[in-house]
Structure formats: C-alpha cells, structure tokens
Amino acid sequence: MNMKLSHQPHVSIIMGSSSDLPVMEQAAAVLSELNVTYEMTVVSAHRTPERMVEHAKAAADRGIKVIVAGAGGAAHLPGMTASLTTLPVIGVPIHSSNSIDGWDSVLSILQMPSGVPVATVALDGGKNAGILAAQIVATSQPEVAERLNTFKANLKEKVMASIDAVENHRISK
Ligand code: RP5
C-alpha cells in the first residue's frame, strides 16, 4: 500500500475520495504543527472494499495508534474501518458533492450500532480530528502532550487578546 508518510506514522488519515482532501489535509496540517507522524491516503469503502479491509486489519501491527477516516454522503468508511480494528477511529463527516446537505454524512458516521464506536467530529471538522488524534497519541508520548499544552495555551491567549479588542471596540471589519 503506497502512502504519503512522515517517518513511522502514528496516525493514519484515510478518506473515501481525493475530493475529500481539502478537509482531510486540515488534520494533516495540525498533526504536522504538533510534530505527530502520520500517513495519508485514499481508501474507499465502496470502490475499493478489499483495500479498506487490508488497511484496517494491518494498521495496528504497523504501529498506527489511531485512524482518522473522512467520507461524505453514504459515508461508510469510518464505521466499517472501526468494525475491523481495535484502534480508535475518528470519523470526519464531509459535505461532499454527493451529500444532500451534510446531515447524511454526519448521521452515517455518528449513528453507529452499540459495540462499534466512532468518535465523530463536526461536519468538515478535519482540524479537530487531527487535534483529537494528537491527544490520543499524547497519552503515550509526553512530548506530544507538552506541545498540545502549548497549543491550547495559544488558544487561550488569542481569546484573551480578542476580549480586550472587543471591550475597547477595536475590532476591524
Ligand atoms: C464518498 O463519496 C467520498 O468520501 C466523497 O466524500 C464522496 C464523493 O466522492 P467523489 O465522487 O468525489 O469521488 O465516498
């Protein structure tokens, strides 16, 4: 299986189609920022089902700690992947060209049967999926936890700066 790799990957980012890339590369971007290794590729539940089974079954033995799976419309990739591995799977619903209004993608990934969970982020929530994946990796890598602490401290600083700007009516349009 050929994929885009950053050394030994700890996160596997998969998507149902290359058309999902603009959302899924947001997960890759934040993982890069946090210095978490990842791989990224296309695995379609409907068009390449054997590849999906192969990827999901081999992921843990390859050293992957968490899978981030994005799909739109009849979005079966995250749930089917979760059914084939004990690794945590984060699902990213995508408002794709075949999605009616995004709700079909959300509900296809969110409403899993009991026993087969998928941690579902918001519609087009690639960035949060990447952050959540990093948080899972951080449970066994203190240096990643340290970088996440800095990341979250920066979020707080931005809000604190915006409070001052709002209270003094200095927000530019
Ligand atoms: C899903 O169908 C994919 O994950 C994508 O979101 C959507 C549309 O795929 P393309 O027709 O653009 O390849 O399986």
PDB file of C-alpha atoms and ligand atoms in Angstrom:
ATOM      1  CA  MET A   1       0.000   0.000   0.000  1.00  0.00           C
ATOM      2  CA  ASN A   2       1.689   3.253  -1.143  1.00  0.00           C
ATOM      3  CA  MET A   3       1.009   6.267   1.033  1.00  0.00           C
ATOM      4  CA  LYS A   4       2.323   9.696   1.912  1.00  0.00           C
ATOM      5  CA  LEU A   5       4.440   9.007   5.030  1.00  0.00           C
ATOM      6  CA  SER A   6       6.133  11.138   7.664  1.00  0.00           C
ATOM      7  CA  HIS A   7       8.593   8.561   9.182  1.00  0.00           C
ATOM      8  CA  GLN A   8       6.981   5.795  11.270  1.00  0.00           C
ATOM      9  CA  PRO A   9       3.392   7.016  11.232  1.00  0.00           C
ATOM     10  CA  HIS A  10       1.325   7.028  14.423  1.00  0.00           C
ATOM     11  CA  VAL A  11      -1.832   8.405  12.805  1.00  0.00           C
ATOM     12  CA  SER A  12      -3.376   7.031   9.622  1.00  0.00           C
ATOM     13  CA  ILE A  13      -5.514   9.569   7.751  1.00  0.00           C
ATOM     14  CA  ILE A  14      -7.781   7.920   5.208  1.00  0.00           C
ATOM     15  CA  MET A  15     -10.524   9.361   3.013  1.00  0.00           C
ATOM     16  CA  GLY A  16     -13.100   7.942   0.652  1.00  0.00           C
ATOM     17  CA  SER A  17     -12.045  10.081  -2.300  1.00  0.00           C
ATOM     18  CA  SER A  18      -9.377  12.569  -3.304  1.00  0.00           C
ATOM     19  CA  SER A  19     -12.239  15.103  -3.340  1.00  0.00           C
ATOM     20  CA  ASP A  20     -12.172  14.868   0.476  1.00  0.00           C
ATOM     21  CA  LEU A  21      -8.591  16.153   0.599  1.00  0.00           C
ATOM     22  CA  PRO A  22      -9.324  19.863   1.296  1.00  0.00           C
ATOM     23  CA  VAL A  23     -10.977  18.831   4.583  1.00  0.00           C
ATOM     24  CA  MET A  24      -8.659  15.961   5.493  1.00  0.00           C
ATOM     25  CA  GLU A  25      -5.457  17.906   4.859  1.00  0.00           C
ATOM     26  CA  GLN A  26      -6.520  20.133   7.768  1.00  0.00           C
ATOM     27  CA  ALA A  27      -5.951  17.097  10.006  1.00  0.00           C
ATOM     28  CA  ALA A  28      -2.548  16.566   8.398  1.00  0.00           C
ATOM     29  CA  ALA A  29      -1.654  20.244   8.878  1.00  0.00           C
ATOM     30  CA  VAL A  30      -2.337  20.283  12.606  1.00  0.00           C
ATOM     31  CA  LEU A  31      -0.537  16.960  13.094  1.00  0.00           C
ATOM     32  CA  SER A  32       2.492  18.455  11.324  1.00  0.00           C
ATOM     33  CA  GLU A  33       2.261  21.525  13.563  1.00  0.00           C
ATOM     34  CA  LEU A  34       2.221  19.257  16.640  1.00  0.00           C
ATOM     35  CA  ASN A  35       5.046  17.120  15.242  1.00  0.00           C
ATOM     36  CA  VAL A  36       2.934  13.937  15.224  1.00  0.00           C
ATOM     37  CA  THR A  37       3.849  11.462  12.493  1.00  0.00           C
ATOM     38  CA  TYR A  38       1.115  10.454  10.060  1.00  0.00           C
ATOM     39  CA  GLU A  39       0.362   8.796   6.751  1.00  0.00           C
ATOM     40  CA  MET A  40      -2.393   9.906   4.379  1.00  0.00           C
ATOM     41  CA  THR A  41      -4.118   8.027   1.577  1.00  0.00           C
ATOM     42  CA  VAL A  42      -7.403   7.245  -0.188  1.00  0.00           C
ATOM     43  CA  VAL A  43      -9.349   4.150   0.913  1.00  0.00           C
ATOM     44  CA  SER A  44     -12.880   3.857  -0.451  1.00  0.00           C
ATOM     45  CA  ALA A  45     -15.355   1.612   1.376  1.00  0.00           C
ATOM     46  CA  HIS A  46     -17.480   1.245  -1.749  1.00  0.00           C
ATOM     47  CA  ARG A  47     -14.984   1.431  -4.617  1.00  0.00           C
ATOM     48  CA  THR A  48     -12.008  -0.387  -3.002  1.00  0.00           C
ATOM     49  CA  PRO A  49     -13.545  -2.541  -0.244  1.00  0.00           C
ATOM     50  CA  GLU A  50     -10.661  -5.045  -0.179  1.00  0.00           C
ATOM     51  CA  ARG A  51      -8.190  -2.184   0.304  1.00  0.00           C
ATOM     52  CA  MET A  52     -10.292  -0.937   3.222  1.00  0.00           C
ATOM     53  CA  VAL A  53     -10.182  -4.375   4.901  1.00  0.00           C
ATOM     54  CA  GLU A  54      -6.444  -4.692   4.265  1.00  0.00           C
ATOM     55  CA  HIS A  55      -5.722  -1.227   5.661  1.00  0.00           C
ATOM     56  CA  ALA A  56      -7.859  -1.612   8.790  1.00  0.00           C
ATOM     57  CA  LYS A  57      -6.603  -5.092   9.664  1.00  0.00           C
ATOM     58  CA  ALA A  58      -2.914  -4.223   9.225  1.00  0.00           C
ATOM     59  CA  ALA A  59      -2.920  -0.766  10.856  1.00  0.00           C
ATOM     60  CA  ALA A  60      -2.239  -1.788  14.486  1.00  0.00           C
ATOM     61  CA  ASP A  61       0.611  -4.131  13.533  1.00  0.00           C
ATOM     62  CA  ARG A  62       2.186  -1.309  11.505  1.00  0.00           C
ATOM     63  CA  GLY A  63       2.404   0.840  14.663  1.00  0.00           C
ATOM     64  CA  ILE A  64      -0.590   3.061  13.957  1.00  0.00           C
ATOM     65  CA  LYS A  65      -2.222   4.334  17.185  1.00  0.00           C
ATOM     66  CA  VAL A  66      -5.349   5.998  15.780  1.00  0.00           C
ATOM     67  CA  ILE A  67      -7.159   6.179  12.443  1.00  0.00           C
ATOM     68  CA  VAL A  68      -8.793   9.367  11.146  1.00  0.00           C
ATOM     69  CA  ALA A  69     -11.337   8.471   8.460  1.00  0.00           C
ATOM     70  CA  GLY A  70     -13.251  11.016   6.372  1.00  0.00           C
ATOM     71  CA  ALA A  71     -16.126  10.392   3.980  1.00  0.00           C
ATOM     72  CA  GLY A  72     -19.238  12.086   2.634  1.00  0.00           C
ATOM     73  CA  GLY A  73     -22.772  11.095   1.664  1.00  0.00           C
ATOM     74  CA  ALA A  74     -23.286   7.365   2.315  1.00  0.00           C
ATOM     75  CA  ALA A  75     -20.201   7.597   4.494  1.00  0.00           C
ATOM     76  CA  HIS A  76     -19.428   4.001   5.442  1.00  0.00           C
ATOM     77  CA  LEU A  77     -15.619   4.191   5.622  1.00  0.00           C
ATOM     78  CA  PRO A  78     -15.202   5.235   9.299  1.00  0.00           C
ATOM     79  CA  GLY A  79     -17.733   2.741  10.641  1.00  0.00           C
ATOM     80  CA  MET A  80     -16.578  -0.177   8.535  1.00  0.00           C
ATOM     81  CA  THR A  81     -12.966   0.563   9.443  1.00  0.00           C
ATOM     82  CA  ALA A  82     -13.949   0.626  13.140  1.00  0.00           C
ATOM     83  CA  SER A  83     -15.577  -2.782  12.712  1.00  0.00           C
ATOM     84  CA  LEU A  84     -12.242  -4.233  11.548  1.00  0.00           C
ATOM     85  CA  THR A  85      -9.807  -2.912  14.188  1.00  0.00           C
ATOM     86  CA  THR A  86      -9.476  -2.238  17.914  1.00  0.00           C
ATOM     87  CA  LEU A  87      -7.684   1.059  17.190  1.00  0.00           C
ATOM     88  CA  PRO A  88      -9.686   4.192  17.984  1.00  0.00           C
ATOM     89  CA  VAL A  89     -11.321   5.583  14.837  1.00  0.00           C
ATOM     90  CA  ILE A  90     -12.149   9.280  14.472  1.00  0.00           C
ATOM     91  CA  GLY A  91     -14.783   9.944  11.826  1.00  0.00           C
ATOM     92  CA  VAL A  92     -14.933  13.141   9.781  1.00  0.00           C
ATOM     93  CA  PRO A  93     -18.264  13.730   8.027  1.00  0.00           C
ATOM     94  CA  ILE A  94     -17.707  15.643   4.793  1.00  0.00           C
ATOM     95  CA  HIS A  95     -20.161  17.888   2.969  1.00  0.00           C
ATOM     96  CA  SER A  96     -19.271  16.253  -0.339  1.00  0.00           C
ATOM     97  CA  SER A  97     -20.766  16.730  -3.806  1.00  0.00           C
ATOM     98  CA  ASN A  98     -22.995  13.663  -3.312  1.00  0.00           C
ATOM     99  CA  SER A  99     -24.166  14.779   0.141  1.00  0.00           C
ATOM    100  CA  ILE A 100     -27.674  16.237   0.303  1.00  0.00           C
ATOM    101  CA  ASP A 101     -26.940  18.839   2.962  1.00  0.00           C
ATOM    102  CA  GLY A 102     -24.214  17.329   5.152  1.00  0.00           C
ATOM    103  CA  TRP A 103     -26.641  15.648   7.540  1.00  0.00           C
ATOM    104  CA  ASP A 104     -26.422  12.353   5.637  1.00  0.00           C
ATOM    105  CA  SER A 105     -22.644  12.334   6.124  1.00  0.00           C
ATOM    106  CA  VAL A 106     -22.963  13.220   9.837  1.00  0.00           C
ATOM    107  CA  LEU A 107     -25.612  10.620  10.608  1.00  0.00           C
ATOM    108  CA  SER A 108     -23.911   7.845   8.600  1.00  0.00           C
ATOM    109  CA  ILE A 109     -20.814   8.216  10.771  1.00  0.00           C
ATOM    110  CA  LEU A 110     -22.424   9.200  14.080  1.00  0.00           C
ATOM    111  CA  GLN A 111     -25.202   6.652  14.488  1.00  0.00           C
ATOM    112  CA  MET A 112     -23.091   3.537  14.954  1.00  0.00           C
ATOM    113  CA  PRO A 113     -24.549   0.362  16.460  1.00  0.00           C
ATOM    114  CA  SER A 114     -23.737  -0.485  20.072  1.00  0.00           C
ATOM    115  CA  GLY A 115     -20.301  -2.083  20.377  1.00  0.00           C
ATOM    116  CA  VAL A 116     -18.656  -0.337  17.411  1.00  0.00           C
ATOM    117  CA  PRO A 117     -17.926   3.297  18.326  1.00  0.00           C
ATOM    118  CA  VAL A 118     -16.618   6.004  16.006  1.00  0.00           C
ATOM    119  CA  ALA A 119     -15.544   9.307  17.604  1.00  0.00           C
ATOM    120  CA  THR A 120     -17.370  11.660  15.241  1.00  0.00           C
ATOM    121  CA  VAL A 121     -16.267  15.274  14.851  1.00  0.00           C
ATOM    122  CA  ALA A 122     -18.275  18.133  13.326  1.00  0.00           C
ATOM    123  CA  LEU A 123     -19.109  18.389   9.620  1.00  0.00           C
ATOM    124  CA  ASP A 124     -15.884  19.155   7.729  1.00  0.00           C
ATOM    125  CA  GLY A 125     -14.073  19.046  11.072  1.00  0.00           C
ATOM    126  CA  GLY A 126     -10.703  17.914   9.776  1.00  0.00           C
ATOM    127  CA  LYS A 127      -8.728  20.166  12.112  1.00  0.00           C
ATOM    128  CA  ASN A 128     -10.441  18.949  15.283  1.00  0.00           C
ATOM    129  CA  ALA A 129      -9.993  15.352  14.105  1.00  0.00           C
ATOM    130  CA  GLY A 130      -6.260  15.979  13.859  1.00  0.00           C
ATOM    131  CA  ILE A 131      -6.156  17.549  17.320  1.00  0.00           C
ATOM    132  CA  LEU A 132      -8.114  14.656  18.833  1.00  0.00           C
ATOM    133  CA  ALA A 133      -5.795  12.160  17.151  1.00  0.00           C
ATOM    134  CA  ALA A 134      -2.803  14.005  18.628  1.00  0.00           C
ATOM    135  CA  GLN A 135      -4.455  13.883  22.060  1.00  0.00           C
ATOM    136  CA  ILE A 136      -4.771  10.091  21.754  1.00  0.00           C
ATOM    137  CA  VAL A 137      -1.122   9.778  20.706  1.00  0.00           C
ATOM    138  CA  ALA A 138      -0.188  12.072  23.619  1.00  0.00           C
ATOM    139  CA  THR A 139      -1.428   9.511  26.167  1.00  0.00           C
ATOM    140  CA  SER A 140       1.753   7.533  25.464  1.00  0.00           C
ATOM    141  CA  GLN A 141       4.049  10.341  24.229  1.00  0.00           C
ATOM    142  CA  PRO A 142       4.673  13.066  26.855  1.00  0.00           C
ATOM    143  CA  GLU A 143       6.418  15.324  24.322  1.00  0.00           C
ATOM    144  CA  VAL A 144       3.229  15.440  22.247  1.00  0.00           C
ATOM    145  CA  ALA A 145       1.233  16.269  25.399  1.00  0.00           C
ATOM    146  CA  GLU A 146       3.652  19.126  26.058  1.00  0.00           C
ATOM    147  CA  ARG A 147       3.133  20.513  22.543  1.00  0.00           C
ATOM    148  CA  LEU A 148      -0.639  20.216  22.973  1.00  0.00           C
ATOM    149  CA  ASN A 149      -0.399  22.201  26.210  1.00  0.00           C
ATOM    150  CA  THR A 150       1.357  24.982  24.301  1.00  0.00           C
ATOM    151  CA  PHE A 151      -1.236  24.739  21.501  1.00  0.00           C
ATOM    152  CA  LYS A 152      -4.111  25.128  23.994  1.00  0.00           C
ATOM    153  CA  ALA A 153      -2.346  27.958  25.832  1.00  0.00           C
ATOM    154  CA  ASN A 154      -2.125  29.800  22.488  1.00  0.00           C
ATOM    155  CA  LEU A 155      -5.884  29.368  22.014  1.00  0.00           C
ATOM    156  CA  LYS A 156      -6.443  30.982  25.401  1.00  0.00           C
ATOM    157  CA  GLU A 157      -4.082  33.848  24.578  1.00  0.00           C
ATOM    158  CA  LYS A 158      -5.934  34.592  21.328  1.00  0.00           C
ATOM    159  CA  VAL A 159      -9.277  34.731  23.159  1.00  0.00           C
ATOM    160  CA  MET A 160      -7.848  36.941  25.895  1.00  0.00           C
ATOM    161  CA  ALA A 161      -6.485  39.328  23.246  1.00  0.00           C
ATOM    162  CA  SER A 162      -9.866  39.377  21.479  1.00  0.00           C
ATOM    163  CA  ILE A 163     -11.665  40.226  24.744  1.00  0.00           C
ATOM    164  CA  ASP A 164      -9.564  43.329  25.116  1.00  0.00           C
ATOM    165  CA  ALA A 165     -10.162  44.302  21.466  1.00  0.00           C
ATOM    166  CA  VAL A 166     -13.938  43.804  21.757  1.00  0.00           C
ATOM    167  CA  GLU A 167     -14.244  45.664  25.053  1.00  0.00           C
ATOM    168  CA  ASN A 168     -12.351  48.586  23.569  1.00  0.00           C
ATOM    169  CA  HIS A 169     -14.204  48.379  20.194  1.00  0.00           C
ATOM    170  CA  ARG A 170     -11.003  47.937  18.266  1.00  0.00           C
ATOM    171  CA  ILE A 171     -12.155  45.029  16.018  1.00  0.00           C
ATOM    172  CA  SER A 172     -11.535  45.971  12.373  1.00  0.00           C
ATOM    173  CA  LYS A 173     -14.068  44.917   9.719  1.00  0.00           C
TER     174      LYS A 173
HETATM  175  C1  RP5 B   1     -17.619   9.416  -0.635  1.00  0.00           C
HETATM  176  O1  RP5 B   1     -18.260   9.985  -1.711  1.00  0.00           O
HETATM  177  C2  RP5 B   1     -16.281  10.099  -0.584  1.00  0.00           C
HETATM  178  O2  RP5 B   1     -15.739  10.032   0.702  1.00  0.00           O
HETATM  179  C3  RP5 B   1     -16.598  11.505  -1.003  1.00  0.00           C
HETATM  180  O3  RP5 B   1     -16.862  12.311   0.133  1.00  0.00           O
HETATM  181  C4  RP5 B   1     -17.875  11.350  -1.803  1.00  0.00           C
HETATM  182  C5  RP5 B   1     -17.760  11.782  -3.242  1.00  0.00           C
HETATM  183  O4  RP5 B   1     -16.701  11.107  -3.867  1.00  0.00           O
HETATM  184  P1  RP5 B   1     -16.289  11.514  -5.348  1.00  0.00           P
HETATM  185  O5  RP5 B   1     -17.457  11.219  -6.233  1.00  0.00           O
HETATM  186  O6  RP5 B   1     -15.950  12.994  -5.326  1.00  0.00           O
HETATM  187  O7  RP5 B   1     -15.093  10.665  -5.675  1.00  0.00           O
HETATM  188  O8  RP5 B   1     -17.488   8.037  -0.760  1.00  0.00           O
END
